[in-house]
XYZ file of C-alpha atoms in Angstrom:
676
model
C -0.113 -39.856 34.950
C 0.614 -40.079 31.239
C 0.804 -36.854 29.260
C -1.992 -38.028 26.946
C -4.380 -38.548 29.906
C -3.501 -35.120 31.288
C -4.085 -33.559 27.871
C -7.473 -35.283 27.573
C -8.559 -34.061 31.025
C -7.405 -30.522 30.212
C -9.498 -30.496 27.037
C -12.597 -31.666 28.935
C -11.966 -29.059 31.620
C -11.578 -26.148 29.171
C -14.241 -27.058 26.593
C -16.788 -24.610 28.039
C -14.412 -21.689 28.515
C -13.076 -21.940 24.973
C -16.133 -23.153 23.056
C -15.714 -20.247 20.612
C -12.299 -21.611 19.640
C -13.608 -25.141 18.998
C -16.651 -23.813 17.159
C -14.506 -21.635 14.887
C -12.171 -24.522 14.042
C -15.092 -26.782 13.124
C -16.801 -24.132 10.981
C -13.494 -23.276 9.281
C -12.848 -26.920 8.344
C -16.403 -27.482 7.070
C -16.418 -24.339 4.908
C -12.968 -25.141 3.499
C -14.107 -28.655 2.517
C -17.521 -27.605 1.157
C -16.188 -25.092 -1.323
C -13.254 -27.215 -2.457
C -15.567 -30.201 -3.032
C -17.881 -28.368 -5.453
C -16.188 -29.551 -8.645
C -16.107 -33.235 -7.633
C -19.788 -33.702 -6.774
C -21.606 -36.218 -8.989
C -24.382 -33.896 -10.154
C -21.802 -31.301 -11.185
C -20.860 -33.465 -14.175
C -24.250 -32.686 -15.741
C -23.706 -28.988 -15.025
C -20.283 -29.088 -16.710
C -21.759 -30.646 -19.848
C -24.428 -27.979 -20.236
C -22.525 -24.871 -19.241
C -19.173 -25.252 -20.965
C -16.380 -23.883 -18.787
C -18.369 -22.108 -16.045
C -18.028 -24.874 -13.459
C -14.393 -25.496 -14.382
C -13.643 -21.795 -14.006
C -15.431 -21.740 -10.636
C -13.388 -24.712 -9.388
C -10.096 -23.166 -10.555
C -10.885 -19.819 -8.926
C -11.844 -21.562 -5.675
C -8.491 -23.382 -5.678
C -6.665 -20.051 -5.944
C -8.885 -18.374 -3.345
C -8.389 -21.351 -1.013
C -4.742 -20.342 -0.619
C -5.868 -16.965 0.774
C -8.547 -18.638 2.906
C -6.042 -21.147 4.314
C -3.686 -18.278 5.158
C -6.427 -16.317 6.945
C -7.643 -19.385 8.844
C -4.047 -20.252 9.729
C -3.469 -16.807 11.223
C -6.772 -17.093 13.072
C -5.883 -20.487 14.567
C -2.416 -19.331 15.597
C -3.839 -16.118 17.080
C -6.563 -18.001 18.959
C -4.128 -20.644 20.188
C -1.851 -17.868 21.434
C -4.625 -16.662 23.758
C -5.235 -20.159 25.065
C -1.557 -20.702 25.819
C -1.152 -17.286 27.459
C -4.035 -17.990 29.816
C -2.532 -21.330 30.846
C 1.056 -20.298 31.456
C 0.526 -20.443 35.215
C -0.817 -23.990 34.866
C 2.303 -25.025 32.939
C 4.459 -23.347 35.567
C 2.759 -25.392 38.324
C 3.467 -28.593 36.375
C 7.156 -27.674 36.288
C 7.109 -26.617 39.948
C 5.842 -30.103 40.808
C 8.852 -31.629 39.067
C 7.622 -32.121 35.512
C 10.281 -31.469 32.855
C 9.832 -28.887 30.097
C 9.952 -31.727 27.592
C 6.966 -33.462 29.205
C 5.034 -30.170 29.513
C 5.676 -29.581 25.821
C 4.458 -33.100 25.124
C 1.205 -32.391 26.990
C 0.699 -29.234 24.935
C 1.401 -31.110 21.689
C -1.086 -33.808 22.682
C -3.730 -31.225 23.586
C -3.233 -29.292 20.353
C -3.248 -32.511 18.338
C -6.414 -33.815 19.990
C -8.215 -30.499 19.485
C -7.050 -30.416 15.862
C -8.101 -33.996 15.124
C -11.446 -33.566 16.887
C -12.295 -30.297 15.112
C -11.011 -31.670 11.790
C -13.147 -34.801 12.103
C -16.338 -33.004 13.118
C -15.733 -30.261 10.553
C -15.252 -32.779 7.733
C -18.462 -34.625 8.655
C -20.424 -31.349 8.627
C -18.647 -30.286 5.426
C -19.426 -33.573 3.638
C -23.155 -33.231 4.323
C -23.095 -29.482 3.695
C -21.391 -29.965 0.314
C -24.329 -32.086 -0.872
C -26.704 -29.155 -0.318
C -24.191 -26.767 -1.878
C -23.933 -28.849 -5.062
C -27.731 -29.076 -5.324
C -27.976 -25.281 -5.002
C -25.455 -24.899 -7.852
C -27.332 -27.324 -10.116
C -30.616 -25.561 -9.386
C -29.037 -22.233 -10.328
C -27.872 -23.783 -13.610
C -31.361 -25.296 -14.158
C -29.973 -28.836 -14.416
C -32.092 -31.893 -13.566
C -31.035 -33.421 -10.223
C -32.994 -36.666 -10.497
C -29.672 -38.500 -10.952
C -28.292 -37.044 -7.724
C -26.043 -39.313 -5.676
C -24.284 -38.780 -2.355
C -20.612 -38.017 -3.007
C -17.540 -37.699 -0.819
C -14.630 -35.799 -2.367
C -11.338 -37.514 -1.547
C -9.421 -34.660 -3.194
C -11.153 -32.075 -1.000
C -10.520 -34.184 2.124
C -6.819 -34.493 1.276
C -6.570 -30.759 0.554
C -8.322 -29.898 3.829
C -6.228 -32.318 5.913
C -2.929 -31.176 4.349
C -3.788 -27.474 4.823
C -4.722 -27.960 8.475
C -1.717 -30.233 9.082
C 0.595 -27.433 7.942
C -1.250 -24.924 10.132
C -1.066 -27.191 13.190
C 2.602 -27.927 12.583
C 3.213 -24.184 13.018
C 1.007 -24.255 16.133
C 3.020 -27.191 17.582
C 6.274 -25.304 17.064
C 4.846 -22.135 18.573
C 3.454 -23.912 21.649
C 6.622 -25.862 22.458
C 8.736 -22.723 22.051
C 6.424 -20.881 24.466
C 7.233 -23.350 27.255
C 10.892 -23.924 26.442
C 11.781 -20.212 26.195
C 9.951 -19.052 29.334
C 11.437 -19.245 32.807
C 9.496 -20.891 35.624
C 8.992 -17.582 37.441
C 7.557 -16.003 34.275
C 5.079 -18.838 33.836
C 3.948 -18.708 37.490
C 3.435 -14.921 37.405
C 1.896 -14.801 33.899
C -1.587 -13.939 35.211
C -0.246 -10.944 37.138
C 1.097 -9.305 33.997
C -1.410 -6.952 32.471
C -1.482 -6.244 28.771
C 0.668 -3.375 27.614
C -1.161 -0.095 27.129
C -0.080 1.459 23.841
C -0.917 5.126 24.325
C -1.421 6.519 27.815
C -1.177 10.271 27.194
C -4.764 11.547 26.819
C -3.776 14.803 25.129
C -1.729 12.964 22.523
C -4.615 10.508 22.078
C -7.048 13.322 21.303
C -4.644 15.007 18.867
C -3.947 11.762 17.005
C -7.652 10.908 16.972
C -8.540 14.242 15.349
C -5.737 13.855 12.781
C -6.874 10.312 11.973
C -10.507 11.402 11.552
C -9.464 14.267 9.251
C -7.274 11.992 7.126
C -9.990 9.357 6.860
C -12.656 11.961 6.041
C -10.562 13.365 3.185
C -9.809 9.890 1.781
C -13.390 8.627 2.064
C -15.090 11.722 0.653
C -12.574 12.051 -2.182
C -12.970 8.415 -3.253
C -16.686 8.102 -2.487
C -17.917 11.303 -4.144
C -15.170 12.135 -6.664
C -13.697 8.702 -7.354
C -14.267 8.974 -11.107
C -11.869 11.920 -11.294
C -9.180 10.394 -9.070
C -5.984 9.434 -10.911
C -4.149 6.206 -10.136
C -1.352 7.759 -8.030
C -3.812 9.813 -6.002
C -5.990 6.733 -5.478
C -3.016 4.757 -4.151
C -2.129 7.631 -1.825
C -5.699 7.888 -0.515
C -5.803 4.111 -0.095
C -2.760 4.136 2.174
C -4.043 7.218 4.015
C -7.154 5.186 4.813
C -5.164 2.189 6.085
C -2.732 4.238 8.172
C -5.582 6.434 9.424
C -7.465 3.347 10.614
C -4.532 2.102 12.691
C -3.879 5.571 14.165
C -7.605 5.886 14.897
C -7.662 2.748 17.057
C -4.367 3.594 18.748
C -5.833 6.914 19.868
C -9.550 6.288 20.248
C -9.401 4.852 23.773
C -8.083 8.096 25.256
C -10.570 10.158 23.270
C -13.537 8.003 24.311
C -12.434 7.972 27.952
C -12.234 11.749 27.966
C -15.463 12.274 26.011
C -17.617 9.798 27.964
C -16.295 10.802 31.374
C -16.991 14.490 30.687
C -20.678 13.851 31.377
C -20.559 13.193 35.124
C -24.211 12.175 35.331
C -23.778 9.482 32.687
C -20.309 8.402 33.785
C -21.291 7.855 37.433
C -24.589 6.156 36.701
C -24.684 2.476 37.653
C -21.574 0.624 36.462
C -20.939 2.930 33.494
C -17.547 4.099 34.763
C -16.438 0.470 35.206
C -17.685 -0.558 31.739
C -16.072 2.443 30.032
C -12.694 1.867 31.675
C -12.828 -1.848 30.826
C -13.794 -1.113 27.230
C -11.248 1.634 26.595
C -8.512 -0.438 28.219
C -9.346 -3.354 25.952
C -9.323 -1.166 22.835
C -5.999 0.382 23.837
C -4.288 -2.975 24.341
C -5.667 -4.475 21.120
C -5.514 -1.456 18.795
C -3.654 -3.285 16.015
C -6.045 -6.246 15.907
C -9.103 -3.959 16.091
C -7.824 -1.898 13.141
C -7.125 -5.070 11.161
C -10.591 -6.405 11.993
C -12.165 -3.162 10.778
C -10.365 -3.402 7.436
C -11.290 -7.077 7.037
C -14.938 -6.348 7.859
C -14.866 -3.512 5.324
C -13.557 -5.947 2.694
C -16.232 -8.514 3.591
C -19.085 -5.973 3.588
C -17.958 -4.561 0.232
C -17.658 -8.052 -1.240
C -21.093 -9.100 -0.018
C -22.857 -5.914 -1.146
C -21.187 -5.743 -4.565
C -21.386 -9.467 -5.299
C -25.051 -9.890 -4.466
C -25.933 -6.659 -6.294
C -24.227 -7.983 -9.440
C -26.098 -11.273 -9.086
C -29.450 -9.487 -8.701
C -28.665 -7.326 -11.754
C -27.735 -10.359 -13.872
C -30.868 -12.223 -12.823
C -33.039 -9.190 -13.585
C -31.587 -8.796 -17.071
C -31.846 -12.518 -17.717
C -35.575 -12.403 -17.080
C -36.285 -10.721 -20.449
C -32.940 -11.099 -22.215
C -33.654 -14.218 -24.281
C -36.893 -13.872 -26.298
C -35.537 -15.972 -29.231
C -33.079 -18.826 -29.734
C -30.427 -16.822 -31.590
C -29.511 -13.309 -32.754
C -26.917 -12.803 -35.494
C -25.283 -9.716 -36.974
C -23.051 -9.861 -40.038
C -20.682 -7.305 -41.496
C -22.041 -6.017 -44.871
C -23.263 -9.361 -46.294
C -26.719 -10.847 -45.661
C -26.822 -13.621 -43.066
C -28.052 -16.186 -45.605
C -25.034 -15.501 -47.858
C -22.618 -15.853 -44.933
C -24.196 -19.181 -44.011
C -24.000 -20.459 -47.582
C -20.298 -19.572 -47.778
C -19.734 -21.830 -44.765
C -21.852 -24.657 -46.184
C -24.845 -24.101 -43.904
C -28.480 -23.732 -44.876
C -30.302 -21.043 -42.938
C -33.687 -22.591 -43.762
C -32.619 -25.966 -42.388
C -31.638 -24.454 -39.029
C -34.156 -21.657 -38.538
C -37.910 -21.847 -38.091
C -39.447 -18.394 -37.534
C -36.998 -15.536 -38.082
C -36.547 -12.022 -39.455
C -33.556 -10.540 -41.263
C -33.203 -6.779 -41.514
C -30.634 -4.296 -42.845
C -28.961 -1.838 -40.490
C -27.852 1.446 -42.019
C -25.365 4.173 -41.262
C -25.165 7.801 -42.363
C -22.415 10.406 -41.973
C -25.183 12.830 -40.986
C -26.296 10.785 -37.960
C -23.407 10.390 -35.533
C -23.226 10.066 -31.775
C -22.146 13.707 -31.674
C -25.299 14.681 -33.597
C -27.690 12.850 -31.252
C -25.968 14.214 -28.104
C -25.793 17.760 -29.459
C -24.603 20.272 -26.870
C -24.225 17.507 -24.277
C -21.395 15.796 -26.148
C -18.911 17.749 -24.041
C -20.478 16.405 -20.831
C -20.229 12.860 -22.164
C -16.617 13.439 -23.246
C -15.585 13.790 -19.609
C -16.813 10.239 -18.972
C -15.993 8.615 -22.327
C -12.586 10.112 -23.032
C -11.692 7.711 -25.873
C -15.064 7.737 -27.662
C -15.168 8.392 -31.422
C -17.951 10.947 -31.515
C -17.969 11.356 -35.304
C -18.514 7.650 -35.941
C -21.916 6.986 -37.595
C -24.657 5.524 -35.416
C -26.672 2.449 -36.352
C -29.882 3.554 -38.123
C -33.054 1.549 -38.757
C -36.374 2.293 -40.395
C -39.440 2.361 -38.158
C -41.193 -0.610 -39.782
C -38.052 -2.754 -39.602
C -37.507 -2.009 -35.931
C -41.147 -2.752 -35.128
C -40.688 -6.203 -36.699
C -38.141 -6.835 -33.952
C -40.591 -5.504 -31.380
C -43.275 -7.925 -32.561
C -40.902 -10.892 -32.610
C -39.644 -10.050 -29.106
C -43.246 -9.522 -27.922
C -42.563 -5.878 -27.117
C -44.738 -2.819 -27.741
C -44.254 -1.095 -31.104
C -42.749 2.389 -31.069
C -44.512 5.292 -32.805
C -43.015 8.201 -34.767
C -44.434 11.055 -36.813
C -42.796 11.997 -40.127
C -40.556 14.515 -38.341
C -39.454 12.473 -35.344
C -36.749 9.991 -34.365
C -36.117 7.697 -31.389
C -32.936 6.499 -29.685
C -32.732 2.839 -28.645
C -30.073 2.069 -26.018
C -29.693 -0.063 -22.905
C -26.282 1.365 -22.037
C -27.154 2.962 -18.673
C -24.124 5.232 -18.387
C -24.479 6.663 -21.895
C -28.234 6.970 -21.435
C -27.638 9.612 -18.774
C -26.389 11.940 -21.530
C -28.846 10.652 -24.148
C -31.684 11.637 -21.836
C -30.244 15.129 -21.373
C -30.075 15.612 -25.135
C -33.555 14.221 -25.808
C -35.172 16.308 -23.079
C -33.489 19.372 -24.572
C -35.131 18.525 -27.924
C -31.859 17.964 -29.820
C -32.603 17.909 -33.561
C -30.758 15.965 -36.275
C -30.497 16.936 -39.936
C -30.746 14.309 -42.693
C -30.566 15.861 -46.152
C -33.456 18.320 -46.339
C -35.229 16.816 -43.339
C -35.096 17.943 -39.720
C -36.040 15.374 -37.079
C -36.829 16.016 -33.405
C -37.070 13.489 -30.526
C -40.314 11.500 -30.226
C -39.509 10.558 -26.615
C -37.819 12.534 -23.843
C -35.562 9.629 -22.915
C -33.946 6.707 -24.742
C -35.927 3.499 -25.131
C -34.016 0.992 -23.010
C -34.201 -2.016 -25.316
C -31.746 -4.185 -27.208
C -31.432 -6.033 -30.503
C -28.624 -8.500 -29.845
C -29.304 -10.746 -26.856
C -26.840 -10.411 -24.001
C -26.689 -10.983 -20.257
C -25.027 -7.599 -19.816
C -25.478 -4.153 -21.387
C -25.384 -4.751 -25.140
C -26.440 -1.776 -27.264
C -24.542 1.507 -27.533
C -27.448 2.890 -29.548
C -29.695 2.606 -32.599
C -31.449 5.625 -34.094
C -34.889 4.756 -35.481
C -36.224 7.094 -38.188
C -39.385 7.116 -40.368
C -39.118 4.757 -43.361
C -39.376 7.537 -45.929
C -36.175 9.151 -44.628
C -34.112 6.149 -45.726
C -36.064 5.794 -48.988
C -35.979 9.493 -50.013
C -32.434 10.174 -48.833
C -31.012 6.968 -50.280
C -27.702 8.642 -51.126
C -27.165 9.500 -47.440
C -27.370 5.884 -46.253
C -25.298 2.767 -46.739
C -25.943 -0.700 -45.329
C -23.610 -1.240 -42.397
C -24.691 -4.769 -41.489
C -27.522 -7.272 -41.417
C -29.360 -8.413 -38.328
C -31.199 -11.717 -37.871
C -33.284 -12.944 -34.938
C -35.351 -16.091 -34.682
C -35.968 -19.560 -33.295
C -34.463 -22.916 -34.233
C -36.521 -25.683 -35.786
C -35.458 -28.063 -33.001
C -37.262 -27.720 -29.689
C -35.479 -29.601 -26.899
C -32.711 -28.076 -24.774
C -30.194 -30.721 -25.876
C -30.999 -30.245 -29.582
C -30.601 -26.483 -29.254
C -27.204 -26.963 -27.602
C -26.236 -29.113 -30.593
C -27.128 -26.260 -32.989
C -25.202 -23.806 -30.798
C -22.145 -26.052 -30.975
C -22.501 -26.298 -34.751
C -22.474 -22.489 -35.030
C -19.371 -22.298 -32.863
C -17.621 -24.995 -34.881
C -18.456 -23.143 -38.105
C -17.873 -19.533 -37.133
C -15.622 -19.889 -34.094
C -15.911 -17.675 -31.039
C -17.998 -14.702 -32.143
C -16.379 -12.527 -29.476
C -13.032 -12.693 -31.270
C -12.930 -9.976 -33.917
C -10.825 -9.793 -37.077
C -8.357 -7.067 -38.068
C -9.005 -4.924 -41.160
C -6.444 -3.225 -43.413
C -6.385 -0.170 -41.110
C -5.520 -2.260 -38.063
C -8.981 -1.838 -36.498
C -10.985 -4.703 -35.026
C -14.180 -5.626 -36.840
C -16.589 -8.544 -36.479
C -17.440 -10.451 -39.689
C -20.174 -12.193 -37.727
C -21.500 -11.781 -34.214
C -24.033 -14.122 -32.717
C -25.517 -14.850 -29.333
C -27.783 -17.743 -28.439
C -30.374 -18.153 -25.715
C -28.407 -20.981 -24.108
C -25.182 -19.020 -24.349
C -26.651 -15.919 -22.711
C -28.316 -17.940 -19.949
C -25.256 -20.062 -19.247
C -22.891 -17.093 -19.205
C -25.185 -15.052 -16.976
C -25.892 -17.900 -14.567
C -22.247 -18.998 -14.659
C -21.056 -15.488 -13.833
C -23.708 -15.205 -11.126
C -22.675 -18.510 -9.524
C -18.974 -17.646 -9.631
C -19.555 -14.196 -8.115
C -21.840 -15.521 -5.362
C -19.674 -18.468 -4.345
C -16.383 -16.585 -4.350
C -17.696 -13.639 -2.334
C -19.433 -16.032 0.061
C -16.249 -18.065 0.470
C -13.968 -15.105 1.138
C -16.541 -12.953 2.914
C -17.751 -15.587 5.359
C -14.195 -16.590 6.274
C -13.281 -12.929 6.853
C -16.343 -12.317 9.044
C -15.758 -15.523 11.037
C -12.096 -14.587 11.550
C -13.007 -11.073 12.727
C -15.789 -12.219 15.040
C -13.668 -15.051 16.475
C -10.713 -12.757 17.236
C -12.989 -10.257 19.011
C -14.710 -13.081 20.909
C -11.455 -14.701 22.056
C -10.040 -11.367 23.188
C -13.188 -10.582 25.181
C -13.249 -14.063 26.734
C -9.611 -13.685 27.668
C -10.313 -10.306 29.289
C -13.313 -11.797 31.096
C -11.087 -14.387 32.742
C -8.834 -11.541 33.921
C -11.877 -9.630 35.177
C -13.365 -12.340 37.407
C -11.840 -10.771 40.538
C -13.144 -7.332 39.553
C -16.671 -8.699 39.198
C -16.326 -10.446 42.561
C -15.514 -7.065 44.085
C -18.541 -5.506 42.359
C -20.709 -8.242 43.835
C -19.325 -7.683 47.340
C -19.915 -3.920 47.240
C -23.578 -4.422 46.333
C -23.841 -4.580 42.542
C -26.728 -6.940 41.816
C -26.721 -9.703 39.217
C -28.829 -7.573 36.861
C -26.311 -4.720 36.964
C -23.413 -7.103 36.402
C -25.163 -8.779 33.457
C -25.876 -5.398 31.886
C -22.228 -4.431 32.379
C -21.078 -7.613 30.616
C -23.597 -7.099 27.819
C -22.540 -3.477 27.265
C -18.846 -4.376 27.266
C -19.285 -7.218 24.754
C -21.624 -5.159 22.578
C -19.249 -2.182 22.363
C -16.307 -4.402 21.429
C -18.286 -5.985 18.603
C -19.928 -2.747 17.459
C -16.935 -0.393 17.297
C -15.070 -2.056 14.379
C -18.389 -2.812 12.661
C -19.451 0.847 12.822
C -16.245 2.081 11.195
C -16.260 -0.774 8.654
C -19.871 0.090 7.725
C -18.932 3.756 7.330
C -16.040 2.814 5.028
C -18.395 0.561 3.064
C -20.896 3.377 2.451
C -18.216 5.464 0.718
C -16.581 2.455 -0.895
C -19.849 1.331 -2.479
C -20.383 4.798 -3.921
C -17.053 4.431 -5.722
C -17.801 0.854 -6.825
C -21.227 1.931 -8.067
C -19.599 4.600 -10.252
C -17.277 1.983 -11.741
C -20.083 -0.524 -12.397
C -22.363 2.065 -13.996
C -20.556 1.444 -17.256
C -21.974 -2.103 -17.216
C -25.503 -0.976 -16.413
C -25.559 -1.708 -12.675
C -27.037 1.286 -10.888
C -28.546 -0.127 -7.675
C -26.864 -1.713 -4.643
C -30.057 -2.150 -2.615
C -30.482 -5.921 -2.926
C -26.830 -6.573 -2.086
C -27.007 -4.439 1.049
C -30.093 -6.316 2.293
C -28.444 -9.729 1.829
C -25.277 -8.420 3.506
C -27.292 -7.313 6.537
C -28.852 -10.780 6.849
C -25.490 -12.570 6.606
C -23.880 -10.252 9.152
C -26.837 -10.655 11.496
C -26.488 -14.448 11.413
C -22.683 -14.805 11.653
C -21.564 -11.696 13.522
C -24.679 -11.635 15.691
C -24.282 -15.345 16.469
C -20.720 -14.844 17.679
C -21.846 -11.869 19.765
C -24.522 -13.903 21.568
C -22.185 -16.861 22.094
C -19.491 -14.563 23.494
C -21.917 -12.786 25.821
C -23.208 -16.067 27.268
C -19.669 -17.371 27.848
C -18.513 -14.099 29.427
C -21.561 -13.968 31.691
C -20.834 -17.501 32.874
C -17.104 -16.844 33.382
C -17.615 -13.777 35.605
C -20.726 -15.342 37.200
C -22.893 -12.342 36.370
């Protein structure tokens, strides 16, 4: 019989036992193609035109991330293939015993691997091609681009990239498989099934000691980073990081002995039903796969953190975007009125703008950030170590600020003659602003003493932005600026309004004209003292929307790409290990059946064993994520993000679908293998 025919029959024979392997290959190929095809979809050209570099940046980041994804998928395929080959060593030995040469056995393996690779690659590409159409439509919807010109597109570049990546991976698999046969003796292949997996740590006392040490080390690292991460210096953070990694590996090397001792101490529980059998099976599996279980835990932790953080950032950006663009453009100039700055550049403000307001913004040496924070400046100094507390704050008269409120369709603020208000949407600074305002911190301006009108800052903005924009504006009664004229100087001018043109395309044209005239407003100039200042700052409605949506899309797609691949890799490794152990356990389950264990008991035993193997790394990864997100939340507070709730909910749904799906598929296959 030809080696190709044998290979084809072997694939048909093993398709049920190793369905998880085939499924993982197909999903891996489809995901790899879908994300790498984003930039080449037809409708994406319209997105690129309307959102500047957002799509291009997304495509470039995906290309870089694809290297990591290909590496992870490559390791997964090699790891999974290793299990398949190990379980079939006896079969290969029988071939050789019947007179087949090692060369021909290797040829059968190469044919099998090649057929599986081609089959999974073909099916995966077909699924990926159709899936990429939906993915591109989702992107265009997020960018609010019309999809009436949609056309079905196949990305040749993405196909080539996918095929080349998987060809390299399978070349390594070919080499590995042929070496497995050529380097093993016939007797080793025949007796492969009789060799049990090596137990790493057999001494129960040592297991318990190492487990306690690992738990202590992890507790210190997690609590220190989670609760006091803001105070942790770089060297200490690196040390704690490695303590966490090493502690995780030691934890899984030692946990089997600890669990065996702890669970068996309750005789009633241990001897009930098939509990003793399940516990011994489970702890033995954990002991023999401690390294992979620790690695899976760390990868799940990375995926959970990515999902939670990424989707929380997206929800925050979308929330801010909802009321972040009340006008077409906001402009702030340094010292000179906006109209004068426009005239210097040959532009007519009246030709561009329809309804608008232009207002002066003042500063006073008597109203600084230190003055408004009062006794709480020291508290803020611990967070903002480089802040210039004696720098003057922006100051506006009440009537001027209420003009902005009316234009933005917001409620006017009210002050008495002896009151002031703080306007700020900088969440982290507002923590200290609120302390000072609740304490009734007074500010002195000439002969006038002003007290807070509100017990917390008004979380509003002047300049439009997708992120936190305003460090703070102090609003005072108009007479303060008029009567104490010598105390105030004009710091800048602020303009907000709508263009005369109305369509989206026409407004983009005006935006482009501003950029051509004034350049990138984010790039400041250098004054004679070497400090950065901004002669003109502007932000447009289209710019804010595009940047926010572009950032949101990039964050979502990158975390989905990496996170899903990580979760699939983790779930597939656990599933393949359990399936492999199930094949080894068929005789044990036969014995259970003969001594009277009913099918219900055997099914429950399989379910419990599979569940515990999937749950253990997930439990520790979830625990790490709780502390990790506390640290991440502290870091992101500076940008205004204070809630992780939405990200955690989405993460739970994704994990339920992917991780839960693999669990159910593994349970059904295991139940069938052991005939429970």
